[in-house]
Amino acid sequence: MIKMQNIWKSFGSNQVLKDVSITINDGEICALIGENGAGKSTLMNILGGVLPADAGTIYLNGKPVQFANPAESMNAGIAFIHQELNLINDLPVFENMFLGREIRGKWGRLDLEAMMEKTAEMFRRMNLELDPRAMVRDLDASYKQIVEICRAIMMDASVIIMDEPTTSLTEPEIRRVFQMMETLRDQGVGIIFISHKLNEVMDICERYMVLRDGELVAEGKVRDVTTDDLARFMVGHDVRTEQLTRSVRLGEEVLRVEDLTHRTAFRKVSFSVRSGEILGFTGLLGDGRSELFQAIFGAEEILSGRVWLEGREVKIQSTGHALALGVGYLPRNRKENGIIKDMNILENASIVTWPLFAKRGVIDKTRQQALFAEQREQLGIRLQRITDSINTLSGGNQQKVVLAKWLGARPKVLILDNPTQGVDVGAKEEIYDIILDLAEEGMAIIVLSSEAQEVIRLCDRALVMYQGQIQGEVSGITMNEHDIMRLATGGLLDAS
Ligand SMILES: Nc1ncnc2c1ncn2[C@@H]1O[C@H](COP(=O)(O)OP(=O)(O)OP(=O)(O)O)[C@@H](O)[C@H]1O
Ligand SMILES: [Mg+2]
């Protein structure tokens, strides 16, 4: 059993945790929820030995403990799956699985064979087709997430902290992770589960704890509440979640793709999107949708196929080239492709809108700041100073900054891969509203998402991919999760 008592933490003048006390019992899955920037990761970083608390005590099975670094927390039996993935790119998967707890054989030599065997066995149990020898750098974000989860599960920990473990996973993987969590719970492991997907919380957790502005404002049994209740605890007021409907006025075709084929990831993909339309792309892990758009933007080689923009054939070389053509692209993985770590918040937010503010190479700082101030307000971006490093923002707030830069850029076609990853319920609604407004104004928008609910709420129609091909299309008010899942797993819809 873990108890964190009267925990305080500030960053400079920013008081982030205010007298927070929580308990996690053995054999219990407990949700820790709250808006972006509420202090969830900070609290867990203290438990994981990543950050020191300013005040407060941690008790492990009744005894006070102190963790000066992550290794001490890990040795005490606490496994931590970080929100921002924490693997070493230059090592193969199986070595990553045993970082800090390598298996050694005779004379202290690394027993690679044993580590590989154990990893392979774990993947078999998870029903994963993943080569333990693959280099981490070659893995897609979702696989990296799964590797982190497997690593934590393999540690024989007594407590597991899962900070948004499911952001880039799809339904079947999430189910598998949940099954593992239930097995561990039944073995007496305590699990702290952080997620912005409240239906996941309802599914897997027995208890919830809500942080708002660094204070514990609510806790209780999940079976006594609804997702609307949880959303209200987090935000402090009701959150609208009803279906969005709008009258779509479609304009001219803006982007057309014909018979695009890749060596391995996808083949013979054709689609088009019109001005004013919101087109969804969804499917399971490995469906090829992210690679498809990387290829359209010149980052992946294609074997054949053609792309037209407003009726003219184009060969996009890079995202910069795409922007010059009026096509914006938010890639899937924020940490690797979305943010520039050495830049501050404002610079990150305006990196693609610079041309709008620059006259003869000089940036109009007043306009740049005014636009960002507006976006910050709209999206509820929580920050101290716009000149602070982007690293000082919570995960969800970083995502909002990355989105802000594209929403402000006003391209003709905007492609958003996994746009609301890690964004809290209130801000998600704001983002949906902004996307709908942009479509009303005539922008063509493509949303790649693994959340069927998101696709249904936002898109006018959606293409479901399966193993690199478009398996089928769903559209209008008849879109439902069942049909999407059917297509995503290789089935077909009833012809009716
Ligand atoms: N290294 C840091 N330096 C300065 N401020 C920080 C740092 N890390 C976090 N903060 C601030 O602490 C506050 C809480 O951040 P935290 O990451 O704990 O939020 P969170 O609840 O995990 O949010 P999210 O849902 O977006 O992940 C935020 O205001 C954030 O800007
Ligand atoms: Mg966080």
Short mmCIF file of C-alpha atoms and ligand atoms in Angstrom, two decimals:
data_model
loop_
_atom_site.label_atom_id
_atom_site.label_comp_id
_atom_site.label_asym_id
_atom_site.label_seq_id
_atom_site.Cartn_x
_atom_site.Cartn_y
_atom_site.Cartn_z
CA MET A 1 0.00 0.00 0.00
CA ILE A 2 1.20 3.48 -0.89
CA LYS A 3 0.26 6.65 0.90
CA MET A 4 1.34 10.09 -0.22
CA GLN A 5 0.61 12.56 2.51
CA ASN A 6 0.40 16.37 2.45
CA ILE A 7 2.47 16.71 -0.68
CA TRP A 8 3.46 20.21 -1.80
CA LYS A 9 5.37 21.17 -4.93
CA SER A 10 6.05 24.38 -6.80
CA PHE A 11 8.05 25.35 -9.87
CA GLY A 12 9.27 28.87 -9.15
CA SER A 13 6.20 30.89 -8.26
CA ASN A 14 3.87 28.28 -9.78
CA GLN A 15 2.33 26.31 -6.92
CA VAL A 16 1.54 23.04 -8.65
CA LEU A 17 0.58 20.66 -5.81
CA LYS A 18 -1.18 21.94 -2.72
CA ASP A 19 -1.34 19.61 0.24
CA VAL A 20 -2.31 16.52 -1.75
CA SER A 21 -2.91 13.26 0.10
CA ILE A 22 -3.73 10.02 -1.71
CA THR A 23 -3.73 6.29 -0.94
CA ILE A 24 -3.40 3.37 -3.32
CA ASN A 25 -4.28 -0.02 -1.89
CA ASP A 26 -2.88 -3.36 -2.96
CA GLY A 27 -4.95 -5.10 -5.59
CA GLU A 28 -6.72 -1.96 -6.70
CA ILE A 29 -6.84 0.00 -9.94
CA CYS A 30 -7.24 3.64 -9.14
CA ALA A 31 -7.76 6.48 -11.62
CA LEU A 32 -5.97 9.80 -11.21
CA ILE A 33 -7.73 12.34 -13.38
CA GLY A 34 -7.73 16.10 -13.90
CA GLU A 35 -7.43 18.80 -16.54
CA ASN A 36 -4.22 19.42 -18.46
CA GLY A 37 -1.77 20.97 -16.04
CA ALA A 38 -3.68 19.92 -12.91
CA GLY A 39 -0.55 18.27 -11.50
CA LYS A 40 -1.07 14.55 -12.19
CA SER A 41 2.32 13.85 -13.76
CA THR A 42 4.07 16.01 -11.18
CA LEU A 43 2.54 14.00 -8.34
CA MET A 44 3.55 10.75 -10.01
CA ASN A 45 7.05 12.07 -10.73
CA ILE A 46 7.43 12.58 -7.00
CA LEU A 47 6.31 9.01 -6.31
CA GLY A 48 8.63 7.76 -9.05
CA GLY A 49 11.68 9.54 -7.65
CA VAL A 50 11.95 11.83 -10.67
CA LEU A 51 11.22 15.01 -8.70
CA PRO A 52 11.62 15.87 -5.02
CA ALA A 53 8.57 17.17 -3.17
CA ASP A 54 8.85 20.51 -1.36
CA ALA A 55 7.03 19.00 1.60
CA GLY A 56 5.12 15.85 2.47
CA THR A 57 5.79 12.19 3.10
CA ILE A 58 5.45 8.96 1.17
CA TYR A 59 4.62 5.78 3.08
CA LEU A 60 5.19 2.34 1.61
CA ASN A 61 3.30 -0.30 3.58
CA GLY A 62 3.16 2.07 6.52
CA LYS A 63 6.87 2.97 6.54
CA PRO A 64 8.07 6.43 5.46
CA VAL A 65 10.34 6.23 2.42
CA GLN A 66 12.38 8.70 0.39
CA PHE A 67 13.29 8.33 -3.25
CA ALA A 68 16.28 10.41 -4.29
CA ASN A 69 16.14 9.11 -7.86
CA PRO A 70 14.08 6.85 -10.14
CA ALA A 71 16.25 3.81 -9.38
CA GLU A 72 15.38 4.01 -5.68
CA SER A 73 11.68 4.12 -6.43
CA MET A 74 12.03 1.21 -8.83
CA ASN A 75 13.97 -0.85 -6.29
CA ALA A 76 11.17 -0.23 -3.81
CA GLY A 77 8.83 -1.99 -6.23
CA ILE A 78 7.29 0.96 -8.05
CA ALA A 79 7.17 0.73 -11.84
CA PHE A 80 6.52 3.92 -13.80
CA ILE A 81 5.18 4.13 -17.35
CA HIS A 82 5.90 7.69 -18.34
CA GLN A 83 3.61 9.97 -20.30
CA GLU A 84 6.48 11.00 -22.54
CA LEU A 85 7.99 7.73 -23.69
CA ASN A 86 11.20 6.78 -22.05
CA LEU A 87 13.03 4.22 -24.17
CA ILE A 88 16.52 4.26 -25.60
CA ASN A 89 16.25 4.52 -29.36
CA ASP A 90 19.64 3.01 -30.12
CA LEU A 91 19.06 -0.24 -28.27
CA PRO A 92 16.98 -3.19 -29.37
CA VAL A 93 13.63 -3.75 -27.75
CA PHE A 94 14.72 -6.62 -25.51
CA GLU A 95 17.57 -4.60 -23.98
CA ASN A 96 15.19 -1.76 -23.29
CA MET A 97 12.94 -4.19 -21.48
CA PHE A 98 15.70 -4.86 -18.93
CA LEU A 99 17.26 -1.41 -18.53
CA GLY A 100 18.61 -1.08 -15.03
CA ARG A 101 17.77 -4.70 -14.18
CA GLU A 102 19.77 -6.59 -16.76
CA ILE A 103 20.02 -10.36 -16.43
CA ARG A 104 23.64 -11.38 -15.92
CA GLY A 105 25.23 -14.76 -16.32
CA LYS A 106 28.71 -16.04 -15.48
CA TRP A 107 31.30 -13.37 -14.57
CA GLY A 108 28.63 -10.74 -14.62
CA ARG A 109 28.31 -10.85 -18.37
CA LEU A 110 24.98 -9.76 -19.87
CA ASP A 111 22.81 -12.75 -20.65
CA LEU A 112 21.34 -11.47 -23.90
CA GLU A 113 19.85 -14.84 -24.70
CA ALA A 114 17.82 -14.94 -21.48
CA MET A 115 16.62 -11.36 -21.86
CA MET A 116 15.53 -12.04 -25.38
CA GLU A 117 13.71 -15.22 -24.44
CA LYS A 118 11.85 -13.50 -21.61
CA THR A 119 10.87 -10.62 -23.85
CA ALA A 120 9.63 -12.95 -26.56
CA GLU A 121 7.55 -14.82 -24.02
CA MET A 122 6.01 -11.59 -22.75
CA PHE A 123 5.07 -10.57 -26.30
CA ARG A 124 3.51 -13.96 -26.91
CA ARG A 125 1.39 -13.50 -23.79
CA MET A 126 0.36 -10.08 -25.09
CA ASN A 127 -0.40 -11.59 -28.46
CA LEU A 128 2.00 -9.15 -30.09
CA GLU A 129 3.81 -9.60 -33.34
CA LEU A 130 6.90 -7.69 -32.45
CA ASP A 131 10.49 -8.80 -32.90
CA PRO A 132 12.40 -8.40 -29.61
CA ARG A 133 15.51 -7.66 -31.68
CA ALA A 134 13.97 -4.68 -33.48
CA MET A 135 15.63 -1.34 -32.76
CA VAL A 136 13.40 0.97 -30.76
CA ARG A 137 14.01 3.82 -33.19
CA ASP A 138 12.27 1.87 -35.94
CA LEU A 139 9.09 1.38 -33.94
CA ASP A 140 5.92 3.31 -34.37
CA ALA A 141 4.79 5.35 -31.35
CA SER A 142 2.10 2.83 -30.47
CA TYR A 143 4.57 -0.03 -30.30
CA LYS A 144 6.88 2.05 -28.14
CA GLN A 145 4.00 2.58 -25.78
CA ILE A 146 3.34 -1.15 -25.65
CA VAL A 147 7.00 -1.91 -25.02
CA GLU A 148 6.94 0.47 -22.04
CA ILE A 149 3.83 -1.18 -20.68
CA CYS A 150 5.33 -4.67 -21.07
CA ARG A 151 8.50 -3.53 -19.38
CA ALA A 152 6.61 -2.25 -16.35
CA ILE A 153 4.49 -5.38 -16.18
CA MET A 154 7.61 -7.58 -16.28
CA MET A 155 9.21 -5.82 -13.34
CA ASP A 156 7.29 -7.71 -10.67
CA ALA A 157 6.40 -4.38 -9.16
CA SER A 158 4.00 -3.99 -6.26
CA VAL A 159 2.77 -0.66 -7.62
CA ILE A 160 2.52 0.41 -11.24
CA ILE A 161 2.06 4.02 -12.29
CA MET A 162 0.55 4.35 -15.78
CA ASP A 163 0.65 7.96 -16.98
CA GLU A 164 -1.62 8.00 -20.05
CA PRO A 165 -0.55 4.58 -21.30
CA THR A 166 -3.19 4.32 -24.01
CA THR A 167 -2.88 7.62 -25.94
CA SER A 168 -1.71 6.07 -29.18
CA LEU A 169 -3.20 2.60 -28.81
CA THR A 170 -6.32 1.31 -30.51
CA GLU A 171 -9.21 -0.72 -29.11
CA PRO A 172 -7.74 -4.26 -29.32
CA GLU A 173 -4.41 -3.24 -27.76
CA ILE A 174 -6.19 -1.33 -25.06
CA ARG A 175 -8.26 -4.43 -24.30
CA ARG A 176 -5.10 -6.48 -24.01
CA VAL A 177 -3.48 -3.95 -21.72
CA PHE A 178 -6.62 -3.94 -19.58
CA GLN A 179 -6.54 -7.73 -19.33
CA MET A 180 -2.95 -7.58 -18.11
CA MET A 181 -3.93 -4.90 -15.62
CA GLU A 182 -6.71 -7.07 -14.26
CA THR A 183 -4.40 -10.05 -13.89
CA LEU A 184 -1.89 -7.93 -12.00
CA ARG A 185 -4.61 -6.49 -9.81
CA ASP A 186 -5.79 -9.97 -8.93
CA GLN A 187 -2.22 -10.77 -7.93
CA GLY A 188 -2.33 -7.88 -5.47
CA VAL A 189 -0.57 -5.16 -7.48
CA GLY A 190 -1.80 -1.60 -6.95
CA ILE A 191 -2.18 0.40 -10.16
CA ILE A 192 -2.49 4.14 -10.67
CA PHE A 193 -4.08 4.83 -14.03
CA ILE A 194 -4.01 8.30 -15.59
CA SER A 195 -6.16 8.89 -18.66
CA HIS A 196 -8.23 11.58 -20.34
CA LYS A 197 -10.48 8.93 -21.83
CA LEU A 198 -13.12 8.75 -19.16
CA ASN A 199 -14.81 5.68 -20.60
CA GLU A 200 -11.54 3.81 -19.98
CA VAL A 201 -11.63 4.97 -16.39
CA MET A 202 -15.20 3.68 -16.07
CA ASP A 203 -14.15 0.36 -17.60
CA ILE A 204 -11.07 -0.56 -15.67
CA CYS A 205 -10.89 1.42 -12.42
CA GLU A 206 -12.54 0.80 -9.07
CA ARG A 207 -11.72 4.14 -7.52
CA TYR A 208 -11.06 7.65 -8.80
CA MET A 209 -9.16 10.67 -7.49
CA VAL A 210 -9.53 14.07 -9.11
CA LEU A 211 -6.95 16.84 -9.09
CA ARG A 212 -7.96 20.38 -9.95
CA ASP A 213 -5.35 23.16 -9.87
CA GLY A 214 -3.10 21.04 -7.71
CA GLU A 215 -5.70 20.12 -5.13
CA LEU A 216 -7.48 16.85 -4.54
CA VAL A 217 -11.11 17.91 -5.10
CA ALA A 218 -12.97 14.61 -5.31
CA GLU A 219 -12.50 10.89 -4.80
CA GLY A 220 -14.75 7.87 -4.55
CA LYS A 221 -15.92 4.65 -6.14
CA VAL A 222 -16.25 4.62 -9.91
CA ARG A 223 -19.48 2.62 -9.75
CA ASP A 224 -21.18 5.58 -8.02
CA VAL A 225 -20.53 8.09 -10.83
CA THR A 226 -20.96 8.67 -14.57
CA THR A 227 -18.45 10.05 -17.06
CA ASP A 228 -20.34 13.35 -16.95
CA ASP A 229 -19.79 13.49 -13.19
CA LEU A 230 -16.08 12.87 -13.64
CA ALA A 231 -15.85 15.56 -16.31
CA ARG A 232 -17.61 17.99 -14.01
CA PHE A 233 -15.25 17.23 -11.10
CA MET A 234 -12.27 17.84 -13.36
CA VAL A 235 -13.39 21.06 -14.97
CA GLY A 236 -15.54 22.49 -12.18
CA HIS A 237 -18.64 22.88 -14.38
CA ASP A 238 -20.73 20.86 -16.82
CA VAL A 239 -19.09 19.77 -20.04
CA ARG A 240 -21.11 19.51 -23.20
CA THR A 241 -20.77 16.12 -24.84
CA GLU A 242 -23.78 15.75 -27.11
CA GLN A 243 -23.39 14.81 -30.73
CA LEU A 244 -22.23 17.59 -33.00
CA THR A 245 -24.29 18.15 -36.07
CA ARG A 246 -23.74 20.66 -38.78
CA SER A 247 -24.95 21.29 -42.25
CA VAL A 248 -22.06 20.57 -44.53
CA ARG A 249 -21.54 22.75 -47.54
CA LEU A 250 -19.05 21.07 -49.78
CA GLY A 251 -16.96 23.05 -52.22
CA GLU A 252 -14.49 22.04 -54.88
CA GLU A 253 -12.23 19.06 -54.57
CA VAL A 254 -8.97 20.21 -52.97
CA LEU A 255 -6.82 17.12 -52.53
CA ARG A 256 -6.98 13.93 -54.55
CA VAL A 257 -4.86 10.85 -54.11
CA GLU A 258 -4.89 8.00 -56.61
CA ASP A 259 -3.55 4.47 -56.28
CA LEU A 260 -0.81 5.35 -53.85
CA THR A 261 1.33 2.30 -53.11
CA HIS A 262 4.18 1.81 -50.66
CA ARG A 263 6.65 -1.05 -50.51
CA THR A 264 5.10 -2.49 -47.36
CA ALA A 265 2.79 -0.14 -45.45
CA PHE A 266 -0.09 0.48 -47.87
CA ARG A 267 -1.21 -0.17 -51.42
CA LYS A 268 -3.60 1.24 -53.97
CA VAL A 269 -5.05 3.93 -51.76
CA SER A 270 -7.34 6.44 -53.46
CA PHE A 271 -9.43 9.18 -51.90
CA SER A 272 -10.28 12.83 -52.26
CA VAL A 273 -11.40 15.59 -49.94
CA ARG A 274 -13.36 18.73 -50.76
CA SER A 275 -13.34 22.23 -49.42
CA GLY A 276 -15.51 22.42 -46.28
CA GLU A 277 -15.30 18.71 -45.62
CA ILE A 278 -13.98 16.88 -42.57
CA LEU A 279 -12.73 13.47 -43.66
CA GLY A 280 -11.70 10.89 -41.09
CA PHE A 281 -9.16 8.08 -41.37
CA THR A 282 -9.26 5.36 -38.79
CA GLY A 283 -8.23 1.76 -38.22
CA LEU A 284 -6.11 -0.37 -35.96
CA LEU A 285 -2.44 -0.34 -35.16
CA GLY A 286 -0.46 -1.16 -38.29
CA ASP A 287 -3.26 -0.17 -40.66
CA GLY A 288 -0.87 2.10 -42.57
CA ARG A 289 -2.74 5.38 -42.21
CA SER A 290 0.11 7.33 -40.59
CA GLU A 291 2.61 6.02 -43.14
CA LEU A 292 0.20 6.97 -45.92
CA PHE A 293 0.25 10.60 -44.91
CA GLN A 294 3.97 10.59 -44.19
CA ALA A 295 4.38 9.40 -47.77
CA ILE A 296 2.10 12.10 -49.14
CA PHE A 297 4.36 14.59 -47.37
CA GLY A 298 7.52 13.19 -48.88
CA ALA A 299 8.87 11.43 -45.80
CA GLU A 300 8.26 7.91 -47.11
CA GLU A 301 9.09 6.63 -50.54
CA ILE A 302 6.20 5.49 -52.72
CA LEU A 303 6.31 2.92 -55.50
CA SER A 304 3.48 4.35 -57.52
CA GLY A 305 0.50 6.63 -57.37
CA ARG A 306 -0.31 10.30 -57.89
CA VAL A 307 -1.39 13.28 -55.81
CA TRP A 308 -3.35 16.30 -57.03
CA LEU A 309 -3.85 19.59 -55.29
CA GLU A 310 -6.63 21.78 -56.65
CA GLY A 311 -6.47 19.91 -59.93
CA ARG A 312 -2.71 20.16 -60.38
CA GLU A 313 -0.49 17.17 -59.94
CA VAL A 314 2.08 17.69 -57.17
CA LYS A 315 5.04 15.82 -55.72
CA ILE A 316 5.40 17.06 -52.18
CA GLN A 317 9.03 16.93 -51.02
CA SER A 318 8.74 17.93 -47.37
CA THR A 319 6.34 19.45 -44.86
CA GLY A 320 7.88 22.86 -45.60
CA HIS A 321 7.18 22.41 -49.30
CA ALA A 322 3.64 21.26 -48.44
CA LEU A 323 3.04 24.39 -46.43
CA ALA A 324 4.14 26.54 -49.34
CA LEU A 325 1.50 24.69 -51.39
CA GLY A 326 -1.10 25.38 -48.71
CA VAL A 327 -1.17 22.00 -47.01
CA GLY A 328 -0.67 21.73 -43.26
CA TYR A 329 0.29 18.51 -41.50
CA LEU A 330 0.36 17.72 -37.82
CA PRO A 331 2.25 14.44 -37.44
CA ARG A 332 1.25 11.77 -34.97
CA ASN A 333 4.10 11.78 -32.54
CA ARG A 334 4.38 15.02 -30.60
CA LYS A 335 7.67 14.33 -28.90
CA GLU A 336 9.54 13.30 -32.01
CA ASN A 337 7.96 15.45 -34.70
CA GLY A 338 5.72 18.02 -33.11
CA ILE A 339 7.69 20.15 -30.71
CA ILE A 340 11.12 21.68 -30.93
CA LYS A 341 12.64 21.26 -27.51
CA ASP A 342 15.13 24.09 -27.74
CA MET A 343 12.49 26.67 -28.56
CA ASN A 344 10.21 28.45 -26.18
CA ILE A 345 6.43 28.21 -26.12
CA LEU A 346 5.73 31.19 -28.37
CA GLU A 347 8.32 30.11 -30.92
CA ASN A 348 6.87 26.62 -31.04
CA ALA A 349 3.37 27.99 -31.46
CA SER A 350 4.28 30.32 -34.31
CA ILE A 351 6.79 28.24 -36.18
CA VAL A 352 4.51 27.72 -39.18
CA THR A 353 2.74 31.05 -38.99
CA TRP A 354 5.97 33.06 -39.21
CA PRO A 355 5.53 33.88 -42.85
CA LEU A 356 2.25 35.55 -41.90
CA PHE A 357 4.00 37.93 -39.53
CA ALA A 358 7.22 38.55 -41.35
CA LYS A 359 7.78 41.63 -43.46
CA ARG A 360 11.08 41.60 -45.33
CA GLY A 361 12.37 39.02 -42.88
CA VAL A 362 11.40 40.92 -39.75
CA ILE A 363 8.78 39.36 -37.53
CA ASP A 364 5.90 41.52 -36.39
CA LYS A 365 6.11 40.47 -32.74
CA THR A 366 2.96 42.29 -31.69
CA ARG A 367 0.80 40.42 -34.20
CA GLN A 368 2.51 37.15 -33.44
CA GLN A 369 1.82 37.53 -29.73
CA ALA A 370 -1.74 38.72 -30.27
CA LEU A 371 -2.61 35.63 -32.31
CA PHE A 372 -1.09 33.34 -29.73
CA ALA A 373 -2.87 35.15 -26.89
CA GLU A 374 -6.15 34.45 -28.66
CA GLN A 375 -5.33 30.77 -29.17
CA ARG A 376 -4.14 30.42 -25.61
CA GLU A 377 -7.47 31.75 -24.42
CA GLN A 378 -9.50 29.57 -26.79
CA LEU A 379 -7.67 26.35 -26.03
CA GLY A 380 -7.10 27.10 -22.35
CA ILE A 381 -3.34 26.66 -22.61
CA ARG A 382 -1.95 26.71 -19.09
CA LEU A 383 1.45 28.36 -18.89
CA GLN A 384 3.48 30.83 -16.85
CA ARG A 385 5.39 32.90 -19.45
CA ILE A 386 5.25 32.54 -23.22
CA THR A 387 9.04 32.71 -23.21
CA ASP A 388 9.38 29.63 -20.97
CA SER A 389 10.75 26.45 -22.50
CA ILE A 390 8.13 24.17 -24.06
CA ASN A 391 9.38 21.45 -21.68
CA THR A 392 7.85 23.24 -18.71
CA LEU A 393 4.34 22.56 -20.02
CA SER A 394 2.28 19.53 -19.08
CA GLY A 395 1.82 16.95 -21.87
CA GLY A 396 -1.68 18.06 -22.81
CA ASN A 397 -0.67 21.70 -22.91
CA GLN A 398 2.23 20.89 -25.24
CA GLN A 399 -0.25 19.21 -27.54
CA LYS A 400 -2.44 22.32 -27.51
CA VAL A 401 0.57 24.46 -28.51
CA VAL A 402 1.38 22.12 -31.38
CA LEU A 403 -2.21 22.33 -32.55
CA ALA A 404 -2.32 26.10 -32.15
CA LYS A 405 0.47 26.51 -34.66
CA TRP A 406 -1.56 24.70 -37.31
CA LEU A 407 -4.93 26.16 -36.50
CA GLY A 408 -3.43 29.63 -36.92
CA ALA A 409 -1.74 28.85 -40.21
CA ARG A 410 -4.92 28.73 -42.32
CA PRO A 411 -3.82 26.24 -44.96
CA LYS A 412 -6.24 25.03 -47.67
CA VAL A 413 -5.95 21.46 -46.49
CA LEU A 414 -5.15 20.59 -42.92
CA ILE A 415 -4.16 17.06 -41.96
CA LEU A 416 -4.20 16.25 -38.27
CA ASP A 417 -2.83 12.93 -37.05
CA ASN A 418 -4.09 12.06 -33.57
CA PRO A 419 -4.83 15.72 -32.78
CA THR A 420 -6.32 15.42 -29.30
CA GLN A 421 -3.84 12.96 -27.78
CA GLY A 422 -3.56 13.67 -24.06
CA VAL A 423 -5.95 16.63 -24.20
CA ASP A 424 -8.50 16.94 -21.40
CA VAL A 425 -12.27 16.67 -21.93
CA GLY A 426 -13.00 20.39 -21.84
CA ALA A 427 -10.23 21.34 -24.24
CA LYS A 428 -11.19 18.53 -26.58
CA GLU A 429 -14.57 20.16 -27.10
CA GLU A 430 -12.88 23.50 -27.82
CA ILE A 431 -10.62 21.84 -30.37
CA TYR A 432 -13.58 20.15 -32.06
CA ASP A 433 -15.34 23.52 -32.25
CA ILE A 434 -12.32 25.16 -33.83
CA ILE A 435 -11.97 22.36 -36.39
CA LEU A 436 -15.67 22.64 -37.27
CA ASP A 437 -15.37 26.41 -37.66
CA LEU A 438 -12.39 26.01 -39.98
CA ALA A 439 -14.40 23.59 -42.11
CA GLU A 440 -17.31 26.04 -42.18
CA GLU A 441 -14.89 28.63 -43.52
CA GLY A 442 -14.03 26.27 -46.35
CA MET A 443 -10.89 24.51 -45.21
CA ALA A 444 -10.62 20.84 -46.15
CA ILE A 445 -9.69 18.84 -43.09
CA ILE A 446 -8.45 15.28 -42.67
CA VAL A 447 -8.42 13.81 -39.19
CA LEU A 448 -6.51 10.62 -38.45
CA SER A 449 -7.69 9.10 -35.23
CA SER A 450 -7.77 5.78 -33.46
CA GLU A 451 -10.74 6.83 -31.36
CA ALA A 452 -13.96 5.83 -33.06
CA GLN A 453 -15.88 8.27 -30.87
CA GLU A 454 -13.77 11.14 -32.10
CA VAL A 455 -14.27 10.18 -35.73
CA ILE A 456 -18.02 9.89 -35.24
CA ARG A 457 -18.34 13.23 -33.49
CA LEU A 458 -16.16 15.22 -35.80
CA CYS A 459 -16.12 13.80 -39.29
CA ASP A 460 -18.62 14.02 -42.14
CA ARG A 461 -17.37 10.70 -43.42
CA ALA A 462 -14.52 8.38 -42.61
CA LEU A 463 -12.38 5.84 -44.41
CA VAL A 464 -11.48 2.78 -42.38
CA MET A 465 -8.16 1.17 -43.18
CA TYR A 466 -7.17 -2.44 -42.73
CA GLN A 467 -3.69 -3.76 -43.45
CA GLY A 468 -2.73 -0.92 -45.73
CA GLN A 469 -5.89 -0.69 -47.75
CA ILE A 470 -9.13 1.22 -47.49
CA GLN A 471 -11.55 -1.39 -46.25
CA GLY A 472 -14.66 0.72 -46.39
CA GLU A 473 -16.34 4.04 -45.79
CA VAL A 474 -18.81 5.19 -43.15
CA SER A 475 -20.62 8.50 -43.26
CA GLY A 476 -23.26 10.80 -41.91
CA ILE A 477 -25.48 10.26 -38.92
CA THR A 478 -25.46 6.50 -39.33
CA MET A 479 -21.78 6.24 -38.42
CA ASN A 480 -21.30 3.98 -35.44
CA GLU A 481 -18.54 2.24 -33.53
CA HIS A 482 -19.74 -1.19 -34.49
CA ASP A 483 -19.39 -0.59 -38.24
CA ILE A 484 -16.01 1.07 -37.79
CA MET A 485 -14.69 -1.84 -35.73
CA ARG A 486 -16.06 -4.33 -38.24
CA LEU A 487 -14.19 -2.68 -41.11
CA ALA A 488 -11.07 -2.09 -39.03
CA THR A 489 -10.76 -5.79 -38.31
CA GLY A 490 -11.09 -6.73 -41.96
CA GLY A 491 -14.83 -7.34 -42.14
CA LEU A 492 -17.31 -5.79 -44.51
CA LEU A 493 -20.56 -3.95 -43.90
CA ASP A 494 -23.84 -5.60 -44.77
CA ALA A 495 -24.96 -4.41 -48.14
CA SER A 496 -28.27 -2.85 -47.21
N1 LIG B 1 9.80 21.03 -15.29
C1 LIG B 1 8.85 21.96 -15.08
N2 LIG B 1 9.18 23.26 -14.94
C2 LIG B 1 8.24 24.19 -14.72
N3 LIG B 1 6.91 23.94 -14.64
C3 LIG B 1 6.52 22.67 -14.77
C4 LIG B 1 7.46 21.61 -15.00
N4 LIG B 1 6.77 20.45 -15.09
C5 LIG B 1 5.47 20.77 -14.93
N5 LIG B 1 5.31 22.10 -14.73
C6 LIG B 1 4.04 22.79 -14.50
O1 LIG B 1 3.33 22.09 -13.49
C7 LIG B 1 1.94 22.11 -13.76
C8 LIG B 1 1.39 20.69 -13.69
O2 LIG B 1 1.93 19.93 -14.75
P1 LIG B 1 1.69 18.38 -14.88
O3 LIG B 1 2.59 17.91 -15.94
O4 LIG B 1 1.80 17.74 -13.53
O5 LIG B 1 0.16 18.33 -15.36
P2 LIG B 1 -0.76 17.09 -15.75
O6 LIG B 1 -1.89 17.07 -14.79
O7 LIG B 1 0.06 15.87 -15.86
O8 LIG B 1 -1.33 17.54 -17.16
P3 LIG B 1 -1.53 16.72 -18.57
O9 LIG B 1 -2.89 16.11 -18.48
O10 LIG B 1 -1.52 17.78 -19.60
O11 LIG B 1 -0.43 15.74 -18.70
C9 LIG B 1 1.75 22.77 -15.10
O12 LIG B 1 1.35 24.10 -14.88
C10 LIG B 1 3.14 22.73 -15.71
O13 LIG B 1 3.33 23.82 -16.57
MG MG B 2 0.68 14.68 -17.44
#
